[in-house]
C-alpha cells in the first residue's frame, strides 16, 4: 500500500510539472524560458524538475508525444471503422483536433508553435511520428478513392497533408487571434475544413 501511494504521489508530481510547463511554454515560448521558470510555476524545487526530466527539451518531447500518440490512436481507430463513410471519418478527426484545442488551447499552442510548425530540431526529430498521423489520414482518402467516392487525380499523401495543414492553419489563426473563437466558430471550423478538402476530392467535382 505504501509503495502504491508513493508511486501515485510521484506520478502526480510529474504531471504537476508537465502541466506547469505547458503554461510556461505557452506564455513565454520554449526558448524564452528556463527550467527554473517551470519549477516556479509548478511550485516545486528547481532540482525536482531534474528528478523527473533530464532537460526542458525532454519536457517538451514528453508533452508532444503524449498528445500526438492520442491523435494517432484516434485516427487509427476511426480509419478502422469500415461502416463509416470516409467523409464522416475525416469529420470525426477534424472534430477531435478542434476539440483538443477547445479543451486545452495552451497545450495545442505549444505543440503547433514549438514542434509541428517549428523549423528546428524538434520538428525534424519528430517527423516520423508526425507522418504516422498523415499516413492514417491518407489511408482513409485511399479507401474513398478505391470506392470511387473521391477522385484519384490527387495522391492520398498530398490530400492528407492538405487536410491536416488546413486544420493546423485554423488553429494557428486562433492562437494568434486572427479568427474569432467560440462554440459556433469551433463547430463551423469542423464543417469548413472537411468541405474545403473533401469538396475538392469528391468524385463528382470537376477536375482542374
mmCIF file of the C-alpha atoms, coordinates in Angstrom:
data_MODEL
# 
_entry.id   MODEL 
# 
loop_
_atom_site.group_PDB 
_atom_site.id 
_atom_site.type_symbol 
_atom_site.label_atom_id 
_atom_site.label_alt_id 
_atom_site.label_comp_id 
_atom_site.label_asym_id 
_atom_site.label_entity_id 
_atom_site.label_seq_id 
_atom_site.pdbx_PDB_ins_code 
_atom_site.Cartn_x 
_atom_site.Cartn_y 
_atom_site.Cartn_z 
_atom_site.occupancy 
_atom_site.B_iso_or_equiv 
_atom_site.pdbx_formal_charge 
_atom_site.auth_seq_id 
_atom_site.auth_comp_id 
_atom_site.auth_asym_id 
_atom_site.auth_atom_id 
_atom_site.pdbx_PDB_model_num 
ATOM 1   C CA . UNK A 1 1   ? 0.000   0.000  0.000   1.00 0.00 ? 1   UNK A CA 1 
ATOM 2   C CA . UNK A 1 2   ? 2.798   2.408  0.912   1.00 0.00 ? 2   UNK A CA 1 
ATOM 3   C CA . UNK A 1 3   ? 4.649   1.661  -2.329  1.00 0.00 ? 3   UNK A CA 1 
ATOM 4   C CA . UNK A 1 4   ? 1.463   2.283  -4.341  1.00 0.00 ? 4   UNK A CA 1 
ATOM 5   C CA . UNK A 1 5   ? 0.899   5.584  -2.555  1.00 0.00 ? 5   UNK A CA 1 
ATOM 6   C CA . UNK A 1 6   ? 4.478   6.684  -3.267  1.00 0.00 ? 6   UNK A CA 1 
ATOM 7   C CA . UNK A 1 7   ? 4.156   5.738  -6.917  1.00 0.00 ? 7   UNK A CA 1 
ATOM 8   C CA . UNK A 1 8   ? 0.924   7.705  -7.220  1.00 0.00 ? 8   UNK A CA 1 
ATOM 9   C CA . UNK A 1 9   ? 2.466   10.708 -5.492  1.00 0.00 ? 9   UNK A CA 1 
ATOM 10  C CA . UNK A 1 10  ? 5.397   10.584 -7.916  1.00 0.00 ? 10  UNK A CA 1 
ATOM 11  C CA . UNK A 1 11  ? 3.052   10.342 -10.904 1.00 0.00 ? 11  UNK A CA 1 
ATOM 12  C CA . UNK A 1 12  ? 1.026   13.287 -9.605  1.00 0.00 ? 12  UNK A CA 1 
ATOM 13  C CA . UNK A 1 13  ? 4.139   15.398 -9.097  1.00 0.00 ? 13  UNK A CA 1 
ATOM 14  C CA . UNK A 1 14  ? 5.404   14.558 -12.586 1.00 0.00 ? 14  UNK A CA 1 
ATOM 15  C CA . UNK A 1 15  ? 2.020   15.580 -14.000 1.00 0.00 ? 15  UNK A CA 1 
ATOM 16  C CA . UNK A 1 16  ? 2.139   18.779 -11.987 1.00 0.00 ? 16  UNK A CA 1 
ATOM 17  C CA . UNK A 1 17  ? 5.466   19.665 -13.589 1.00 0.00 ? 17  UNK A CA 1 
ATOM 18  C CA . UNK A 1 18  ? 4.226   18.865 -17.096 1.00 0.00 ? 18  UNK A CA 1 
ATOM 19  C CA . UNK A 1 19  ? 1.081   20.943 -16.641 1.00 0.00 ? 19  UNK A CA 1 
ATOM 20  C CA . UNK A 1 20  ? 3.171   23.843 -15.358 1.00 0.00 ? 20  UNK A CA 1 
ATOM 21  C CA . UNK A 1 21  ? 5.493   23.520 -18.356 1.00 0.00 ? 21  UNK A CA 1 
ATOM 22  C CA . UNK A 1 22  ? 2.539   23.843 -20.726 1.00 0.00 ? 22  UNK A CA 1 
ATOM 23  C CA . UNK A 1 23  ? 1.590   27.167 -19.147 1.00 0.00 ? 23  UNK A CA 1 
ATOM 24  C CA . UNK A 1 24  ? 5.172   28.449 -19.181 1.00 0.00 ? 24  UNK A CA 1 
ATOM 25  C CA . UNK A 1 25  ? 5.886   27.351 -22.766 1.00 0.00 ? 25  UNK A CA 1 
ATOM 26  C CA . UNK A 1 26  ? 2.600   28.863 -23.973 1.00 0.00 ? 26  UNK A CA 1 
ATOM 27  C CA . UNK A 1 27  ? 3.243   32.153 -22.156 1.00 0.00 ? 27  UNK A CA 1 
ATOM 28  C CA . UNK A 1 28  ? 6.978   32.630 -22.723 1.00 0.00 ? 28  UNK A CA 1 
ATOM 29  C CA . UNK A 1 29  ? 7.825   30.316 -25.594 1.00 0.00 ? 29  UNK A CA 1 
ATOM 30  C CA . UNK A 1 30  ? 10.079  27.287 -25.242 1.00 0.00 ? 30  UNK A CA 1 
ATOM 31  C CA . UNK A 1 31  ? 13.286  29.187 -25.951 1.00 0.00 ? 31  UNK A CA 1 
ATOM 32  C CA . UNK A 1 32  ? 12.264  32.114 -23.757 1.00 0.00 ? 32  UNK A CA 1 
ATOM 33  C CA . UNK A 1 33  ? 12.018  30.157 -20.510 1.00 0.00 ? 33  UNK A CA 1 
ATOM 34  C CA . UNK A 1 34  ? 14.291  28.264 -18.150 1.00 0.00 ? 34  UNK A CA 1 
ATOM 35  C CA . UNK A 1 35  ? 13.816  25.120 -16.109 1.00 0.00 ? 35  UNK A CA 1 
ATOM 36  C CA . UNK A 1 36  ? 13.592  27.347 -13.045 1.00 0.00 ? 36  UNK A CA 1 
ATOM 37  C CA . UNK A 1 37  ? 10.540  29.037 -14.575 1.00 0.00 ? 37  UNK A CA 1 
ATOM 38  C CA . UNK A 1 38  ? 8.833   25.654 -14.826 1.00 0.00 ? 38  UNK A CA 1 
ATOM 39  C CA . UNK A 1 39  ? 9.750   24.860 -11.232 1.00 0.00 ? 39  UNK A CA 1 
ATOM 40  C CA . UNK A 1 40  ? 8.377   28.202 -10.014 1.00 0.00 ? 40  UNK A CA 1 
ATOM 41  C CA . UNK A 1 41  ? 5.136   27.694 -11.955 1.00 0.00 ? 41  UNK A CA 1 
ATOM 42  C CA . UNK A 1 42  ? 4.746   24.190 -10.526 1.00 0.00 ? 42  UNK A CA 1 
ATOM 43  C CA . UNK A 1 43  ? 5.603   25.354 -7.022  1.00 0.00 ? 43  UNK A CA 1 
ATOM 44  C CA . UNK A 1 44  ? 8.408   22.826 -6.624  1.00 0.00 ? 44  UNK A CA 1 
ATOM 45  C CA . UNK A 1 45  ? 12.122  22.963 -6.003  1.00 0.00 ? 45  UNK A CA 1 
ATOM 46  C CA . UNK A 1 46  ? 14.319  23.553 -9.041  1.00 0.00 ? 46  UNK A CA 1 
ATOM 47  C CA . UNK A 1 47  ? 16.108  20.232 -8.610  1.00 0.00 ? 47  UNK A CA 1 
ATOM 48  C CA . UNK A 1 48  ? 12.864  18.271 -8.534  1.00 0.00 ? 48  UNK A CA 1 
ATOM 49  C CA . UNK A 1 49  ? 12.238  19.019 -12.203 1.00 0.00 ? 49  UNK A CA 1 
ATOM 50  C CA . UNK A 1 50  ? 15.539  17.318 -12.998 1.00 0.00 ? 50  UNK A CA 1 
ATOM 51  C CA . UNK A 1 51  ? 14.486  14.360 -10.876 1.00 0.00 ? 51  UNK A CA 1 
ATOM 52  C CA . UNK A 1 52  ? 11.788  13.606 -13.444 1.00 0.00 ? 52  UNK A CA 1 
ATOM 53  C CA . UNK A 1 53  ? 13.237  15.119 -16.633 1.00 0.00 ? 53  UNK A CA 1 
ATOM 54  C CA . UNK A 1 54  ? 16.790  15.484 -17.860 1.00 0.00 ? 54  UNK A CA 1 
ATOM 55  C CA . UNK A 1 55  ? 16.133  18.817 -19.569 1.00 0.00 ? 55  UNK A CA 1 
ATOM 56  C CA . UNK A 1 56  ? 13.389  21.161 -20.707 1.00 0.00 ? 56  UNK A CA 1 
ATOM 57  C CA . UNK A 1 57  ? 13.787  19.529 -24.136 1.00 0.00 ? 57  UNK A CA 1 
ATOM 58  C CA . UNK A 1 58  ? 12.672  16.243 -22.618 1.00 0.00 ? 58  UNK A CA 1 
ATOM 59  C CA . UNK A 1 59  ? 9.701   18.006 -21.045 1.00 0.00 ? 59  UNK A CA 1 
ATOM 60  C CA . UNK A 1 60  ? 8.637   19.327 -24.458 1.00 0.00 ? 60  UNK A CA 1 
ATOM 61  C CA . UNK A 1 61  ? 9.196   15.932 -26.073 1.00 0.00 ? 61  UNK A CA 1 
ATOM 62  C CA . UNK A 1 62  ? 7.010   14.311 -23.432 1.00 0.00 ? 62  UNK A CA 1 
ATOM 63  C CA . UNK A 1 63  ? 4.191   16.809 -23.879 1.00 0.00 ? 63  UNK A CA 1 
ATOM 64  C CA . UNK A 1 64  ? 4.233   16.380 -27.642 1.00 0.00 ? 64  UNK A CA 1 
ATOM 65  C CA . UNK A 1 65  ? 4.400   12.591 -27.656 1.00 0.00 ? 65  UNK A CA 1 
ATOM 66  C CA . UNK A 1 66  ? 1.609   12.227 -25.092 1.00 0.00 ? 66  UNK A CA 1 
ATOM 67  C CA . UNK A 1 67  ? -0.815  14.290 -27.184 1.00 0.00 ? 67  UNK A CA 1 
ATOM 68  C CA . UNK A 1 68  ? 0.350   13.080 -30.597 1.00 0.00 ? 68  UNK A CA 1 
ATOM 69  C CA . UNK A 1 69  ? 0.055   9.413  -29.614 1.00 0.00 ? 69  UNK A CA 1 
ATOM 70  C CA . UNK A 1 70  ? -3.560  10.074 -28.633 1.00 0.00 ? 70  UNK A CA 1 
ATOM 71  C CA . UNK A 1 71  ? -4.173  11.715 -32.016 1.00 0.00 ? 71  UNK A CA 1 
ATOM 72  C CA . UNK A 1 72  ? -2.600  8.828  -33.937 1.00 0.00 ? 72  UNK A CA 1 
ATOM 73  C CA . UNK A 1 73  ? -4.593  6.280  -31.905 1.00 0.00 ? 73  UNK A CA 1 
ATOM 74  C CA . UNK A 1 74  ? -7.794  8.203  -32.657 1.00 0.00 ? 74  UNK A CA 1 
ATOM 75  C CA . UNK A 1 75  ? -7.025  8.332  -36.372 1.00 0.00 ? 75  UNK A CA 1 
ATOM 76  C CA . UNK A 1 76  ? -6.274  4.594  -36.441 1.00 0.00 ? 76  UNK A CA 1 
ATOM 77  C CA . UNK A 1 77  ? -9.469  3.807  -34.568 1.00 0.00 ? 77  UNK A CA 1 
ATOM 78  C CA . UNK A 1 78  ? -11.564 5.943  -36.909 1.00 0.00 ? 78  UNK A CA 1 
ATOM 79  C CA . UNK A 1 79  ? -9.831  4.555  -40.017 1.00 0.00 ? 79  UNK A CA 1 
ATOM 80  C CA . UNK A 1 80  ? -10.751 1.030  -38.930 1.00 0.00 ? 80  UNK A CA 1 
ATOM 81  C CA . UNK A 1 81  ? -14.465 1.911  -38.965 1.00 0.00 ? 81  UNK A CA 1 
ATOM 82  C CA . UNK A 1 82  ? -15.445 0.421  -42.316 1.00 0.00 ? 82  UNK A CA 1 
ATOM 83  C CA . UNK A 1 83  ? -19.106 1.113  -41.532 1.00 0.00 ? 83  UNK A CA 1 
ATOM 84  C CA . UNK A 1 84  ? -18.377 4.863  -41.636 1.00 0.00 ? 84  UNK A CA 1 
ATOM 85  C CA . UNK A 1 85  ? -18.116 6.874  -44.849 1.00 0.00 ? 85  UNK A CA 1 
ATOM 86  C CA . UNK A 1 86  ? -14.646 8.387  -45.455 1.00 0.00 ? 86  UNK A CA 1 
ATOM 87  C CA . UNK A 1 87  ? -16.010 11.934 -45.360 1.00 0.00 ? 87  UNK A CA 1 
ATOM 88  C CA . UNK A 1 88  ? -17.572 11.204 -41.966 1.00 0.00 ? 88  UNK A CA 1 
ATOM 89  C CA . UNK A 1 89  ? -14.301 9.676  -40.768 1.00 0.00 ? 89  UNK A CA 1 
ATOM 90  C CA . UNK A 1 90  ? -12.443 12.847 -41.705 1.00 0.00 ? 90  UNK A CA 1 
ATOM 91  C CA . UNK A 1 91  ? -15.077 14.934 -39.921 1.00 0.00 ? 91  UNK A CA 1 
ATOM 92  C CA . UNK A 1 92  ? -14.508 12.912 -36.728 1.00 0.00 ? 92  UNK A CA 1 
ATOM 93  C CA . UNK A 1 93  ? -10.750 13.512 -36.978 1.00 0.00 ? 93  UNK A CA 1 
ATOM 94  C CA . UNK A 1 94  ? -11.212 17.235 -37.634 1.00 0.00 ? 94  UNK A CA 1 
ATOM 95  C CA . UNK A 1 95  ? -13.586 17.388 -34.671 1.00 0.00 ? 95  UNK A CA 1 
ATOM 96  C CA . UNK A 1 96  ? -11.086 15.646 -32.406 1.00 0.00 ? 96  UNK A CA 1 
ATOM 97  C CA . UNK A 1 97  ? -8.325  18.111 -33.274 1.00 0.00 ? 97  UNK A CA 1 
ATOM 98  C CA . UNK A 1 98  ? -10.548 21.192 -32.973 1.00 0.00 ? 98  UNK A CA 1 
ATOM 99  C CA . UNK A 1 99  ? -11.961 19.942 -29.662 1.00 0.00 ? 99  UNK A CA 1 
ATOM 100 C CA . UNK A 1 100 ? -8.428  19.278 -28.409 1.00 0.00 ? 100 UNK A CA 1 
ATOM 101 C CA . UNK A 1 101 ? -7.711  22.958 -28.942 1.00 0.00 ? 101 UNK A CA 1 
ATOM 102 C CA . UNK A 1 102 ? -11.015 23.999 -27.372 1.00 0.00 ? 102 UNK A CA 1 
ATOM 103 C CA . UNK A 1 103 ? -10.335 21.961 -24.216 1.00 0.00 ? 103 UNK A CA 1 
ATOM 104 C CA . UNK A 1 104 ? -6.606  22.728 -23.874 1.00 0.00 ? 104 UNK A CA 1 
ATOM 105 C CA . UNK A 1 105 ? -5.568  25.705 -26.023 1.00 0.00 ? 105 UNK A CA 1 
ATOM 106 C CA . UNK A 1 106 ? -2.235  26.188 -24.231 1.00 0.00 ? 106 UNK A CA 1 
ATOM 107 C CA . UNK A 1 107 ? -1.110  22.625 -24.937 1.00 0.00 ? 107 UNK A CA 1 
ATOM 108 C CA . UNK A 1 108 ? -2.156  22.813 -28.594 1.00 0.00 ? 108 UNK A CA 1 
ATOM 109 C CA . UNK A 1 109 ? -0.360  26.142 -28.912 1.00 0.00 ? 109 UNK A CA 1 
ATOM 110 C CA . UNK A 1 110 ? 2.834   24.572 -27.582 1.00 0.00 ? 110 UNK A CA 1 
ATOM 111 C CA . UNK A 1 111 ? 2.574   21.565 -29.887 1.00 0.00 ? 111 UNK A CA 1 
ATOM 112 C CA . UNK A 1 112 ? 1.907   23.639 -33.002 1.00 0.00 ? 112 UNK A CA 1 
ATOM 113 C CA . UNK A 1 113 ? 4.257   26.561 -32.393 1.00 0.00 ? 113 UNK A CA 1 
ATOM 114 C CA . UNK A 1 114 ? 7.126   24.672 -30.782 1.00 0.00 ? 114 UNK A CA 1 
ATOM 115 C CA . UNK A 1 115 ? 7.011   21.320 -32.616 1.00 0.00 ? 115 UNK A CA 1 
ATOM 116 C CA . UNK A 1 116 ? 4.914   20.687 -35.726 1.00 0.00 ? 116 UNK A CA 1 
ATOM 117 C CA . UNK A 1 117 ? 5.422   24.130 -37.298 1.00 0.00 ? 117 UNK A CA 1 
ATOM 118 C CA . UNK A 1 118 ? 8.909   24.677 -35.913 1.00 0.00 ? 118 UNK A CA 1 
ATOM 119 C CA . UNK A 1 119 ? 11.781  24.611 -38.396 1.00 0.00 ? 119 UNK A CA 1 
ATOM 120 C CA . UNK A 1 120 ? 14.162  23.369 -35.733 1.00 0.00 ? 120 UNK A CA 1 
ATOM 121 C CA . UNK A 1 121 ? 15.436  20.154 -34.224 1.00 0.00 ? 121 UNK A CA 1 
ATOM 122 C CA . UNK A 1 122 ? 12.088  19.341 -32.597 1.00 0.00 ? 122 UNK A CA 1 
ATOM 123 C CA . UNK A 1 123 ? 10.207  19.333 -35.877 1.00 0.00 ? 123 UNK A CA 1 
ATOM 124 C CA . UNK A 1 124 ? 12.884  17.232 -37.556 1.00 0.00 ? 124 UNK A CA 1 
ATOM 125 C CA . UNK A 1 125 ? 13.205  14.853 -34.613 1.00 0.00 ? 125 UNK A CA 1 
ATOM 126 C CA . UNK A 1 126 ? 9.521   14.009 -34.688 1.00 0.00 ? 126 UNK A CA 1 
ATOM 127 C CA . UNK A 1 127 ? 8.988   13.797 -38.462 1.00 0.00 ? 127 UNK A CA 1 
ATOM 128 C CA . UNK A 1 128 ? 8.427   10.031 -38.352 1.00 0.00 ? 128 UNK A CA 1 
ATOM 129 C CA . UNK A 1 129 ? 5.870   10.404 -35.558 1.00 0.00 ? 129 UNK A CA 1 
ATOM 130 C CA . UNK A 1 130 ? 4.142   13.289 -37.351 1.00 0.00 ? 130 UNK A CA 1 
ATOM 131 C CA . UNK A 1 131 ? 3.921   11.225 -40.531 1.00 0.00 ? 131 UNK A CA 1 
ATOM 132 C CA . UNK A 1 132 ? 2.044   8.496  -38.655 1.00 0.00 ? 132 UNK A CA 1 
ATOM 133 C CA . UNK A 1 133 ? -0.921  10.856 -38.490 1.00 0.00 ? 133 UNK A CA 1 
ATOM 134 C CA . UNK A 1 134 ? -0.596  11.775 -42.156 1.00 0.00 ? 134 UNK A CA 1 
ATOM 135 C CA . UNK A 1 135 ? -0.409  8.098  -43.128 1.00 0.00 ? 135 UNK A CA 1 
ATOM 136 C CA . UNK A 1 136 ? -3.594  7.302  -41.226 1.00 0.00 ? 136 UNK A CA 1 
ATOM 137 C CA . UNK A 1 137 ? -5.471  10.126 -42.940 1.00 0.00 ? 137 UNK A CA 1 
ATOM 138 C CA . UNK A 1 138 ? -4.023  9.107  -46.308 1.00 0.00 ? 138 UNK A CA 1 
ATOM 139 C CA . UNK A 1 139 ? -5.386  5.600  -45.760 1.00 0.00 ? 139 UNK A CA 1 
ATOM 140 C CA . UNK A 1 140 ? -8.906  7.000  -45.380 1.00 0.00 ? 140 UNK A CA 1 
ATOM 141 C CA . UNK A 1 141 ? -8.520  9.013  -48.581 1.00 0.00 ? 141 UNK A CA 1 
ATOM 142 C CA . UNK A 1 142 ? -7.151  5.987  -50.431 1.00 0.00 ? 142 UNK A CA 1 
ATOM 143 C CA . UNK A 1 143 ? -10.135 3.907  -49.338 1.00 0.00 ? 143 UNK A CA 1 
ATOM 144 C CA . UNK A 1 144 ? -12.504 6.572  -50.673 1.00 0.00 ? 144 UNK A CA 1 
ATOM 145 C CA . UNK A 1 145 ? -10.619 6.627  -53.973 1.00 0.00 ? 145 UNK A CA 1 
ATOM 146 C CA . UNK A 1 146 ? -10.843 2.846  -54.237 1.00 0.00 ? 146 UNK A CA 1 
ATOM 147 C CA . UNK A 1 147 ? -14.577 3.010  -53.585 1.00 0.00 ? 147 UNK A CA 1 
ATOM 148 C CA . UNK A 1 148 ? -14.941 5.755  -56.174 1.00 0.00 ? 148 UNK A CA 1 
ATOM 149 C CA . UNK A 1 149 ? -16.295 8.450  -53.856 1.00 0.00 ? 149 UNK A CA 1 
ATOM 150 C CA . UNK A 1 150 ? -13.082 10.530 -54.101 1.00 0.00 ? 150 UNK A CA 1 
ATOM 151 C CA . UNK A 1 151 ? -11.373 11.204 -57.405 1.00 0.00 ? 151 UNK A CA 1 
ATOM 152 C CA . UNK A 1 152 ? -7.940  9.695  -57.791 1.00 0.00 ? 152 UNK A CA 1 
ATOM 153 C CA . UNK A 1 153 ? -6.026  12.506 -59.522 1.00 0.00 ? 153 UNK A CA 1 
ATOM 154 C CA . UNK A 1 154 ? -4.792  13.745 -56.123 1.00 0.00 ? 154 UNK A CA 1 
ATOM 155 C CA . UNK A 1 155 ? -2.480  11.395 -54.221 1.00 0.00 ? 155 UNK A CA 1 
ATOM 156 C CA . UNK A 1 156 ? -3.663  10.273 -50.773 1.00 0.00 ? 156 UNK A CA 1 
ATOM 157 C CA . UNK A 1 157 ? -0.470  11.607 -49.230 1.00 0.00 ? 157 UNK A CA 1 
ATOM 158 C CA . UNK A 1 158 ? -0.966  15.076 -50.699 1.00 0.00 ? 158 UNK A CA 1 
ATOM 159 C CA . UNK A 1 159 ? -4.619  15.103 -49.659 1.00 0.00 ? 159 UNK A CA 1 
ATOM 160 C CA . UNK A 1 160 ? -3.649  14.095 -46.117 1.00 0.00 ? 160 UNK A CA 1 
ATOM 161 C CA . UNK A 1 161 ? -1.136  16.933 -45.837 1.00 0.00 ? 161 UNK A CA 1 
ATOM 162 C CA . UNK A 1 162 ? -3.703  19.391 -47.200 1.00 0.00 ? 162 UNK A CA 1 
ATOM 163 C CA . UNK A 1 163 ? -6.321  18.156 -44.727 1.00 0.00 ? 163 UNK A CA 1 
ATOM 164 C CA . UNK A 1 164 ? -4.112  18.342 -41.648 1.00 0.00 ? 164 UNK A CA 1 
ATOM 165 C CA . UNK A 1 165 ? -2.461  21.540 -42.855 1.00 0.00 ? 165 UNK A CA 1 
ATOM 166 C CA . UNK A 1 166 ? -5.844  23.214 -43.186 1.00 0.00 ? 166 UNK A CA 1 
ATOM 167 C CA . UNK A 1 167 ? -6.783  22.287 -39.620 1.00 0.00 ? 167 UNK A CA 1 
ATOM 168 C CA . UNK A 1 168 ? -3.431  23.395 -38.277 1.00 0.00 ? 168 UNK A CA 1 
ATOM 169 C CA . UNK A 1 169 ? -3.698  26.731 -40.060 1.00 0.00 ? 169 UNK A CA 1 
ATOM 170 C CA . UNK A 1 170 ? -7.104  27.350 -38.480 1.00 0.00 ? 170 UNK A CA 1 
ATOM 171 C CA . UNK A 1 171 ? -5.686  26.524 -35.043 1.00 0.00 ? 171 UNK A CA 1 
ATOM 172 C CA . UNK A 1 172 ? -2.753  28.841 -35.713 1.00 0.00 ? 172 UNK A CA 1 
ATOM 173 C CA . UNK A 1 173 ? -5.191  31.633 -36.583 1.00 0.00 ? 173 UNK A CA 1 
ATOM 174 C CA . UNK A 1 174 ? -6.950  31.093 -33.253 1.00 0.00 ? 174 UNK A CA 1 
ATOM 175 C CA . UNK A 1 175 ? -3.634  31.048 -31.395 1.00 0.00 ? 175 UNK A CA 1 
ATOM 176 C CA . UNK A 1 176 ? -2.666  34.436 -32.843 1.00 0.00 ? 176 UNK A CA 1 
ATOM 177 C CA . UNK A 1 177 ? -6.190  35.902 -32.626 1.00 0.00 ? 177 UNK A CA 1 
ATOM 178 C CA . UNK A 1 178 ? -6.636  36.105 -36.382 1.00 0.00 ? 178 UNK A CA 1 
ATOM 179 C CA . UNK A 1 179 ? -10.018 34.340 -36.275 1.00 0.00 ? 179 UNK A CA 1 
ATOM 180 C CA . UNK A 1 180 ? -12.837 34.657 -33.737 1.00 0.00 ? 180 UNK A CA 1 
ATOM 181 C CA . UNK A 1 181 ? -13.153 31.826 -31.214 1.00 0.00 ? 181 UNK A CA 1 
ATOM 182 C CA . UNK A 1 182 ? -16.299 30.420 -29.666 1.00 0.00 ? 182 UNK A CA 1 
ATOM 183 C CA . UNK A 1 183 ? -18.546 27.376 -29.745 1.00 0.00 ? 183 UNK A CA 1 
ATOM 184 C CA . UNK A 1 184 ? -20.154 28.400 -33.043 1.00 0.00 ? 184 UNK A CA 1 
ATOM 185 C CA . UNK A 1 185 ? -16.769 29.073 -34.640 1.00 0.00 ? 185 UNK A CA 1 
ATOM 186 C CA . UNK A 1 186 ? -15.395 25.723 -33.469 1.00 0.00 ? 186 UNK A CA 1 
ATOM 187 C CA . UNK A 1 187 ? -18.318 23.812 -34.977 1.00 0.00 ? 187 UNK A CA 1 
ATOM 188 C CA . UNK A 1 188 ? -18.128 25.876 -38.147 1.00 0.00 ? 188 UNK A CA 1 
ATOM 189 C CA . UNK A 1 189 ? -14.419 25.132 -38.500 1.00 0.00 ? 189 UNK A CA 1 
ATOM 190 C CA . UNK A 1 190 ? -15.056 21.378 -38.393 1.00 0.00 ? 190 UNK A CA 1 
ATOM 191 C CA . UNK A 1 191 ? -17.522 21.662 -41.285 1.00 0.00 ? 191 UNK A CA 1 
ATOM 192 C CA . UNK A 1 192 ? -15.438 24.113 -43.278 1.00 0.00 ? 192 UNK A CA 1 
ATOM 193 C CA . UNK A 1 193 ? -12.246 22.046 -43.081 1.00 0.00 ? 193 UNK A CA 1 
ATOM 194 C CA . UNK A 1 194 ? -13.985 18.910 -44.315 1.00 0.00 ? 194 UNK A CA 1 
ATOM 195 C CA . UNK A 1 195 ? -15.803 20.763 -47.070 1.00 0.00 ? 195 UNK A CA 1 
ATOM 196 C CA . UNK A 1 196 ? -12.684 22.622 -48.179 1.00 0.00 ? 196 UNK A CA 1 
ATOM 197 C CA . UNK A 1 197 ? -10.693 19.417 -48.671 1.00 0.00 ? 197 UNK A CA 1 
ATOM 198 C CA . UNK A 1 198 ? -13.342 16.782 -49.326 1.00 0.00 ? 198 UNK A CA 1 
ATOM 199 C CA . UNK A 1 199 ? -15.329 19.060 -51.612 1.00 0.00 ? 199 UNK A CA 1 
ATOM 200 C CA . UNK A 1 200 ? -12.333 19.174 -53.912 1.00 0.00 ? 200 UNK A CA 1 
ATOM 201 C CA . UNK A 1 201 ? -11.813 15.410 -53.667 1.00 0.00 ? 201 UNK A CA 1 
ATOM 202 C CA . UNK A 1 202 ? -15.407 14.366 -54.305 1.00 0.00 ? 202 UNK A CA 1 
ATOM 203 C CA . UNK A 1 203 ? -15.658 12.283 -57.439 1.00 0.00 ? 203 UNK A CA 1 
ATOM 204 C CA . UNK A 1 204 ? -18.493 14.480 -58.653 1.00 0.00 ? 204 UNK A CA 1 
ATOM 205 C CA . UNK A 1 205 ? -16.314 17.623 -58.539 1.00 0.00 ? 205 UNK A CA 1 
ATOM 206 C CA . UNK A 1 206 ? -14.885 18.767 -61.879 1.00 0.00 ? 206 UNK A CA 1 
ATOM 207 C CA . UNK A 1 207 ? -11.168 18.198 -62.362 1.00 0.00 ? 207 UNK A CA 1 
ATOM 208 C CA . UNK A 1 208 ? -8.977  21.282 -62.680 1.00 0.00 ? 208 UNK A CA 1 
# 
